[in-house]
mmCIF file of C-alpha atoms in Angstrom:
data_model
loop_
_atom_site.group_PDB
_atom_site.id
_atom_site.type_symbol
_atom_site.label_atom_id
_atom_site.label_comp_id
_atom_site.label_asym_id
_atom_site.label_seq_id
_atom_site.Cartn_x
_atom_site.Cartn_y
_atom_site.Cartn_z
ATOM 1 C CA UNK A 1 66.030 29.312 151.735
ATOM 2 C CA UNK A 2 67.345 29.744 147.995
ATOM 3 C CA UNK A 3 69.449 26.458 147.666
ATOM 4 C CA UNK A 4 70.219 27.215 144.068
ATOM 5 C CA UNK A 5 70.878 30.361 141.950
ATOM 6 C CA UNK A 6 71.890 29.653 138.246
ATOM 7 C CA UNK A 7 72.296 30.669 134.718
ATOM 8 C CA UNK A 8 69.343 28.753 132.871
ATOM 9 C CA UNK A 9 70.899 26.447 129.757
ATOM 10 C CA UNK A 10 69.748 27.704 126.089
ATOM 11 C CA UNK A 11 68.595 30.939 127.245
ATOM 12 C CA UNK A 12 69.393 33.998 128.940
ATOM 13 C CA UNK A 13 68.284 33.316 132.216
ATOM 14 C CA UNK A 14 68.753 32.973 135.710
ATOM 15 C CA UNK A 15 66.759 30.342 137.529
ATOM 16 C CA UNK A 16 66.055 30.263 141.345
ATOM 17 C CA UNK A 17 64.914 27.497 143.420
ATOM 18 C CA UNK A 18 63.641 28.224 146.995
ATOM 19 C CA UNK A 19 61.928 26.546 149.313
ATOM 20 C CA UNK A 20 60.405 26.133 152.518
ATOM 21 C CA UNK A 21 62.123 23.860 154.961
ATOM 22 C CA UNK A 22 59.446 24.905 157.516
ATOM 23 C CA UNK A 23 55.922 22.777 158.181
ATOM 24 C CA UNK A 24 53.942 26.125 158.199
ATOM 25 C CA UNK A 25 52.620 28.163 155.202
ATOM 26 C CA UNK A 26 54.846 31.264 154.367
ATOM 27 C CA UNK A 27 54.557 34.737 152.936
ATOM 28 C CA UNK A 28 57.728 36.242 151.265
ATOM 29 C CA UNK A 29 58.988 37.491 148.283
ATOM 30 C CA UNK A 30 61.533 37.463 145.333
ATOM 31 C CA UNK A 31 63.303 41.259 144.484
ATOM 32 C CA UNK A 32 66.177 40.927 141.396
ATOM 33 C CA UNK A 33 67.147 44.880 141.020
ATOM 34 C CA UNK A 34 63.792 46.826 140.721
ATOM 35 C CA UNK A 35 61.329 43.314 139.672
ATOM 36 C CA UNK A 36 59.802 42.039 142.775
ATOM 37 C CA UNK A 37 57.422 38.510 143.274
ATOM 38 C CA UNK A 38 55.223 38.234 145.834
ATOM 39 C CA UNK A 39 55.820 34.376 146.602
ATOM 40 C CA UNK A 40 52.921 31.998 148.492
ATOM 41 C CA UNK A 41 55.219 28.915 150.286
ATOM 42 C CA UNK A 42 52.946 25.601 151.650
ATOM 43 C CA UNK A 43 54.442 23.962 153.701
ATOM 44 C CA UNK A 44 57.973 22.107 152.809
ATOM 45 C CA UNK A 45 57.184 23.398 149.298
ATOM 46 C CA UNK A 46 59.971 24.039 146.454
ATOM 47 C CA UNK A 47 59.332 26.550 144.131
ATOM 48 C CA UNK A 48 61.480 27.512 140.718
ATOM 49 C CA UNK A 49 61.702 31.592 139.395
ATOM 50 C CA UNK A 50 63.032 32.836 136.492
ATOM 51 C CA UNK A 51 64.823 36.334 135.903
ATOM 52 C CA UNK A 52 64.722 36.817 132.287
ATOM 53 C CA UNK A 53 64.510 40.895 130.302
ATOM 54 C CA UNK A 54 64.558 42.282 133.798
ATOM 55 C CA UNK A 55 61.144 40.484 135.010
ATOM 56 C CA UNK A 56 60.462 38.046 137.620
ATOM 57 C CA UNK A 57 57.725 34.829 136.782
ATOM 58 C CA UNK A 58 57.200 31.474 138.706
ATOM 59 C CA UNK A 59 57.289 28.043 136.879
ATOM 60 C CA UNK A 60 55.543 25.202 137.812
ATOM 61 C CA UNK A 61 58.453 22.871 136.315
ATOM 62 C CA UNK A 62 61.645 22.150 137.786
ATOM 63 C CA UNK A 63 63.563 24.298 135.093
ATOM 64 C CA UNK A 64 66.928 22.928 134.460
#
């Protein structure tokens, strides 16, 4: 699930948050245009991406 999609404060960026509402590990992936992340989900887990100059990174911080 991607529960938020937004444009990242003193920067131009757009952060994602996704997560797993599931209690099984998940394989999926992130694709913005032509950048695609291969993304790793544990179970319940949250994770925050950034889409910034076209490429696709995770962050281990909770981005705001």
């Amino acid at each position: 699930a991607i529960p938020t999609i937004k444009k990242a404060y003193e920067r131009d960026a757009v952060i994602f948050r996704l997560q797993n509402n599931t209690e099984s590990s998940v394989e999926s992936y992130l694709q913005v245009n032509s950048a695609h992340l291969p993304l790793h989900f544990g179970k319940y887990e949250v994770k925050t991406v950034v889409c910034e100059n076209g490429a696709l990174t995770e962050h281990y911080e909770m981005l705001i």
